[in-house]
Coordinates of C-alpha atoms in Angstrom, one line a residue:
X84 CA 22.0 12.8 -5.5
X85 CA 21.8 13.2 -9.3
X86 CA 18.3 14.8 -10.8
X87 CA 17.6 10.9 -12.8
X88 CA 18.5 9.4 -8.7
X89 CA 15.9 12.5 -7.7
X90 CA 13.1 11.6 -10.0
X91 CA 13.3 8.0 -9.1
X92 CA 12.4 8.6 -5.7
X93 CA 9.3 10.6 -6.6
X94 CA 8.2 8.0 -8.9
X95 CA 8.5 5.3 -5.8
X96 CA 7.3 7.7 -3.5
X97 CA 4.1 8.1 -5.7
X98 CA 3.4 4.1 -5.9
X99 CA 4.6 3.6 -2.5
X100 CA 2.0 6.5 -1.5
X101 CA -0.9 4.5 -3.0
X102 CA 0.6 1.4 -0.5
X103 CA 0.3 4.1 2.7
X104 CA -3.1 4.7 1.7
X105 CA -4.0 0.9 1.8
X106 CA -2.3 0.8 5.2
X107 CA -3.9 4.1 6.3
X108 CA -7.2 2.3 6.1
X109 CA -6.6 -0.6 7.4
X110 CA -4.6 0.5 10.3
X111 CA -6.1 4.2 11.6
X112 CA -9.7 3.6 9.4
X113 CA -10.7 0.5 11.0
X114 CA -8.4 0.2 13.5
X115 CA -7.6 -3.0 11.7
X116 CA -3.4 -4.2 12.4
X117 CA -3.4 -5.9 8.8
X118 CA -0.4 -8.2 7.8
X119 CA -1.3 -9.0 4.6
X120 CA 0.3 -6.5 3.0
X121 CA 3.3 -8.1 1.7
X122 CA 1.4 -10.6 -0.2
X123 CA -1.5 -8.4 -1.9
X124 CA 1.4 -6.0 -2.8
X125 CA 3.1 -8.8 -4.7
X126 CA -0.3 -10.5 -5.7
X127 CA -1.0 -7.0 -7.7
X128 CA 2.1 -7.3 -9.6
X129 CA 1.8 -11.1 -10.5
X130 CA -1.7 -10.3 -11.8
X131 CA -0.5 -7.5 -14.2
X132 CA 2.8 -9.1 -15.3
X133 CA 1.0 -12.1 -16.0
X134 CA -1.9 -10.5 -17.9
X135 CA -0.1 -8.0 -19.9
X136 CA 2.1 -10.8 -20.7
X137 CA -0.8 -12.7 -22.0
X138 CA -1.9 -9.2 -24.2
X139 CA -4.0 -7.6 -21.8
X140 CA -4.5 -3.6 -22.1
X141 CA -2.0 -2.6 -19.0
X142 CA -4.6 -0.1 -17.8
X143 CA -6.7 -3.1 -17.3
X144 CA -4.4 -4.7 -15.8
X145 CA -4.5 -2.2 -12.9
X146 CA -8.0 -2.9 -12.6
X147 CA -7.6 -7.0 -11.7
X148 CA -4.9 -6.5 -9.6
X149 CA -7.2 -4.6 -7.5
X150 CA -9.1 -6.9 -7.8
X151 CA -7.4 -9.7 -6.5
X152 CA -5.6 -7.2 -3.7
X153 CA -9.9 -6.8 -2.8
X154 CA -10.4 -10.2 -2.8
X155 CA -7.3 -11.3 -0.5
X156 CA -7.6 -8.4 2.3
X157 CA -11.8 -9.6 2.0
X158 CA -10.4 -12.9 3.2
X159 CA -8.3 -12.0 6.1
X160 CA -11.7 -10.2 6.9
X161 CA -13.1 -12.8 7.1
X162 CA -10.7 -14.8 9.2
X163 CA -11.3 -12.6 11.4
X164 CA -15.2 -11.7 11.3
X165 CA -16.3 -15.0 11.0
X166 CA -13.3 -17.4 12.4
X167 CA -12.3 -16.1 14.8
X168 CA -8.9 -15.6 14.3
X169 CA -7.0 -12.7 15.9
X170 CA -6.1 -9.8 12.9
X171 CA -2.8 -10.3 13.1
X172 CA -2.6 -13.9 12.8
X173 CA -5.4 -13.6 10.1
X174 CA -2.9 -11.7 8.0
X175 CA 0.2 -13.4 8.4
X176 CA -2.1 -16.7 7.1
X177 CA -3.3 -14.8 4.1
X178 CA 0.2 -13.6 3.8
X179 CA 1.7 -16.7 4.0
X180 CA -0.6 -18.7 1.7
X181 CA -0.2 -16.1 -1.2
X182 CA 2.9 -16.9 -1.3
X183 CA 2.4 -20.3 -2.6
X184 CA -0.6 -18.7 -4.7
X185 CA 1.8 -15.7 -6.5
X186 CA 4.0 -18.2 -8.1
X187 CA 0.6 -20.0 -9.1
X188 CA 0.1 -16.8 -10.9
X189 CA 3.8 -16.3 -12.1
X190 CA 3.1 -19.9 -13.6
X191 CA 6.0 -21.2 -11.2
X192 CA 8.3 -18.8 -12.5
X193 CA 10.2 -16.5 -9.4
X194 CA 10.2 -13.3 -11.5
X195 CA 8.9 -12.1 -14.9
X196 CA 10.5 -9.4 -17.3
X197 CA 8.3 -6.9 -18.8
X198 CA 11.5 -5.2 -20.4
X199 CA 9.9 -6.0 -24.1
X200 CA 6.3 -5.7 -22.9
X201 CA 3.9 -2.6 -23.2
X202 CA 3.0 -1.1 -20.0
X203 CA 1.3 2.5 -18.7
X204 CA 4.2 4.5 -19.0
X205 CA 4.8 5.3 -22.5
X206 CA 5.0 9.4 -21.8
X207 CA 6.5 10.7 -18.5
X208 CA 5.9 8.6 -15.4
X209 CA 5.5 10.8 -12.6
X210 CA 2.4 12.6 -15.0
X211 CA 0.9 9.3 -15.2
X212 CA 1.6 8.0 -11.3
X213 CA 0.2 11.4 -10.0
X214 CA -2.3 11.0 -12.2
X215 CA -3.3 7.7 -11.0
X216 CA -3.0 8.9 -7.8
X217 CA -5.4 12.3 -7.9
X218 CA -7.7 9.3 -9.0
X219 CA -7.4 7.3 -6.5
X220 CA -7.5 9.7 -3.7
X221 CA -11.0 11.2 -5.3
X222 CA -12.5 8.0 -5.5
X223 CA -11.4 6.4 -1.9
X224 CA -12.4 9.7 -0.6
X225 CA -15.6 9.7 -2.3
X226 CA -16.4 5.6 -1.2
X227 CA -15.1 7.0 2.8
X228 CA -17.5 10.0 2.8
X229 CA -20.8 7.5 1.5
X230 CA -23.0 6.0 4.2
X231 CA -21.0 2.9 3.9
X232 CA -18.1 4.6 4.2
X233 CA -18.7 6.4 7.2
X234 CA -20.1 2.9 8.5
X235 CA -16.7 1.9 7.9
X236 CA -15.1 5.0 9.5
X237 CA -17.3 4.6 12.6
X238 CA -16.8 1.0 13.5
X239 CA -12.9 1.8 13.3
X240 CA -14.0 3.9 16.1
X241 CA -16.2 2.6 18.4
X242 CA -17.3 -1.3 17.4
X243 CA -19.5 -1.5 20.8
X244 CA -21.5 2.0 19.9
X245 CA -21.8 0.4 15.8
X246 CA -23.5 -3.0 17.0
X247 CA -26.3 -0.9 19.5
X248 CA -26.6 1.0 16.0
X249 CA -27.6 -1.9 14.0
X250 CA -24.4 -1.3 11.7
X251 CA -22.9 -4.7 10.3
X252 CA -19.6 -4.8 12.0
X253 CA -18.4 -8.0 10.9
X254 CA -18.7 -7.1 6.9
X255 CA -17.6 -3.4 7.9
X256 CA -14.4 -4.9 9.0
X257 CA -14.2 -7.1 5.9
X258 CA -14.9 -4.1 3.5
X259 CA -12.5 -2.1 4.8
X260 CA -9.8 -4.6 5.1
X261 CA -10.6 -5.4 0.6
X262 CA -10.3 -2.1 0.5
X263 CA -7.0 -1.4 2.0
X264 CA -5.5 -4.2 0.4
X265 CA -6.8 -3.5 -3.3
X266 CA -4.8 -0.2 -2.7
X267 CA -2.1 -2.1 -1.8
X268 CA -2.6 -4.3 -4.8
X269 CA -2.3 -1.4 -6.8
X270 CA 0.9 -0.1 -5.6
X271 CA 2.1 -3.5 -6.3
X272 CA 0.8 -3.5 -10.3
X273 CA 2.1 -0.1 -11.0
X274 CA 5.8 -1.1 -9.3
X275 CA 6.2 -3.9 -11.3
X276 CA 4.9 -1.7 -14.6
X277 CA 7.8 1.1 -13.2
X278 CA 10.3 -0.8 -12.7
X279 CA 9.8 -3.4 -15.7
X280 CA 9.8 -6.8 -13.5
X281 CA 8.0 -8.5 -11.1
X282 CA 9.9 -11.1 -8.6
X283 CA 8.7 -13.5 -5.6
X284 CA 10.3 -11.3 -2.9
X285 CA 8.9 -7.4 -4.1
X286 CA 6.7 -7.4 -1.2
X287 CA 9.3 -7.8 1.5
X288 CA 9.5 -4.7 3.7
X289 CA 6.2 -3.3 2.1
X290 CA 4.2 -2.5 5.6
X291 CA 7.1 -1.0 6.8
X292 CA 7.3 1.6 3.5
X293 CA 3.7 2.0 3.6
X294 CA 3.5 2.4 7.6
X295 CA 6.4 5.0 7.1
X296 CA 4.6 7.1 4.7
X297 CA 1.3 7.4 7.1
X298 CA 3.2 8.2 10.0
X299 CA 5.6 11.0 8.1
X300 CA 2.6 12.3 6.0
X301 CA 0.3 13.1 9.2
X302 CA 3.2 14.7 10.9
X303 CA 3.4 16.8 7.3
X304 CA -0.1 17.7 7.3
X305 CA -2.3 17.2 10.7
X306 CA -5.4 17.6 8.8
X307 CA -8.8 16.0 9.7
X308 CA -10.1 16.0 6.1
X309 CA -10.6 12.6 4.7
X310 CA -9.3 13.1 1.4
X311 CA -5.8 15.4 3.0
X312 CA -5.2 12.1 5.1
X313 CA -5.7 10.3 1.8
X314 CA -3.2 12.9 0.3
X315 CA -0.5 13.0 3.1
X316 CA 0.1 9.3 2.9
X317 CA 1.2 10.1 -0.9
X318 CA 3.5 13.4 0.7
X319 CA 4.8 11.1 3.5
X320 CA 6.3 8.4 1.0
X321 CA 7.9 11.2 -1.3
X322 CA 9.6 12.6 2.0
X323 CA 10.9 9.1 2.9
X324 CA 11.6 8.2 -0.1
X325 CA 14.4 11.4 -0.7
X326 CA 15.3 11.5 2.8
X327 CA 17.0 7.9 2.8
X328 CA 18.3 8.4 -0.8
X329 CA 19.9 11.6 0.4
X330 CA 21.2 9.8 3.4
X331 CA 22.9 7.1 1.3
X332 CA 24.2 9.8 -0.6
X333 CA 25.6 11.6 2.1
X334 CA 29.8 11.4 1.9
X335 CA 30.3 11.7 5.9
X336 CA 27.8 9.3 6.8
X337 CA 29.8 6.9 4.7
X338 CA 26.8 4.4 4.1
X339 CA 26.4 1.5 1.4
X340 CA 22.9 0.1 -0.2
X341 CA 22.2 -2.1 2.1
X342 CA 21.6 0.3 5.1
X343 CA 18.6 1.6 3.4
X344 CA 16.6 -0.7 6.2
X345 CA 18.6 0.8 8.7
X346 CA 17.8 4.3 7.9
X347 CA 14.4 3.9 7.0
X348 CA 13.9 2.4 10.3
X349 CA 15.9 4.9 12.4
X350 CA 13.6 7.5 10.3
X351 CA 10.8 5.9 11.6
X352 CA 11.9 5.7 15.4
X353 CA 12.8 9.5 15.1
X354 CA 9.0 10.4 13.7
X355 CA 7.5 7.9 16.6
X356 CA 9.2 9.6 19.3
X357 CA 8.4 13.2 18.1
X358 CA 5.5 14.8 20.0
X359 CA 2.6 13.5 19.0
X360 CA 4.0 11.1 16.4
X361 CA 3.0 7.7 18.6
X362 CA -1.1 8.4 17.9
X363 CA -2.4 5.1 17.2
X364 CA 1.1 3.7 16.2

């Protein structure tokens, strides 16, 4: 693996990171098995392709993509607080209907080229992406550690014990879920700002990415702290990220491109089985 190969795979471990984190509080926060992913993490991009296409400041692009992430993890929330419908099926809905709504975004177009366009990384990108991320994983830590926050932490763990506490389960759920999903969001933005493009079909395989990082990350580092589960989710993805690319670089194994799905869920199975690596999966 050449050093350019190397520093790619930090740079998509980094925005893939900011994805686990999304997933880590929908899925071990809240307890919350959220499908939407694929769609808010393609919903992201569209916004900030679109936007900085339009003259938009990219930073601020950033900022409506998550946003609109918030906005469409608040309504599988509420699918499910107030509809009744099961979380999973809530997200695959969501999921499926922003399909129709990202090309409503893209204008109709399946992909847009940012290759002419200004984005954020004008100096070196993994300053800026680990930037970003410090910043997020202070402010998400911060939000988690508030009363609502831990209102949200606590209904992820016991929803019975919440409701005798007068805590507002239903919007608990839905805040969390916005949340998750404007991380998710993010990730999206800053991929399509990385790798100068967005397309229709970015966000396929983006739970499993995301669910990769949170699984590896806590084996990494079994902390308690808010803000270290926060941070393993970014370690996680850099470790998958260079453990498939040195896999697909490995002579003997004798593999192409397209077993990347292969490995990465093989590397997944392997961490699962491990002691103490099913918690919660």
């Amino acid at each position: 693996m050449s050093l350019s190969e190397l520093v790619m795979s930090l740079e998509l471990g980094l925005i893939y990171g900011i994805v686990g984190m999304g997933i880590y509080l929908t899925f071990r926060i809240i307890d919350f098995p959220d499908l939407t992913c694929d769609g808010s993490f393609v919903l992201g991009a569209a916004i900030s392709s679109i936007l900085i296409k339009a003259g938009v400041d990219p930073f601020l692009s950033l900022v409506f993509a998550l946003i609109g992430g918030a906005l469409a993890g608040a309504l599988t929330g509420i699918l499910n607080s107030f509809f009744k419908v099961t979380d999973l099926l809530a997200g695959i809905l969501v999921a499926f209907m922003l399909y129709s709504i990202n090309l409503h975004v893209m204008q109709g177009t399946p992909n847009i080229s940012l290759l002419m366009s200004p984005t954020i990384f004008v100096t070196n990108n993994l300053v800026v992406l680990g930037g970003i991320a410090i910043i997020l994983i202070a402010a998400f830590s911060f939000l988690l550690n508030t009363d609502i926050g831990l209102s949200i932490r606590a209904v992820g763990q016991n929803k019975r014990l919440c409701m005798n506490g007068g805590v507002n389960v239903k919007w608990m759920v839905i805040l969390g879920v916005a949340m998750g999903n404007a991380l998710i969001a993010m990730g999206g933005a800053l991929f399509s700002q990385q790798q100068g493009f967005t397309d229709i079909s970015a966000g396929i395989g983006t739970i499993i990415a995301g669910f990769a990082a949170v699984i590896i990350g806590e084996r990494i580092l079994p902390f308690r702290s808010i803000w270290i589960k926060l941070l393993s989710c970014i370690v996680g993805s850099i470790v998958y990220r260079i453990v498939t690319s040195l896999a697909l670089h490995a002579e003997f194994l004798n593999l192409k491109s397209y077993d990347f799905n292969l490995i990465a869920g093989l590397l997944i199975i392997i961490i699962m089985a491990m002691p103490g690596g099913r918690k919660k999966c």
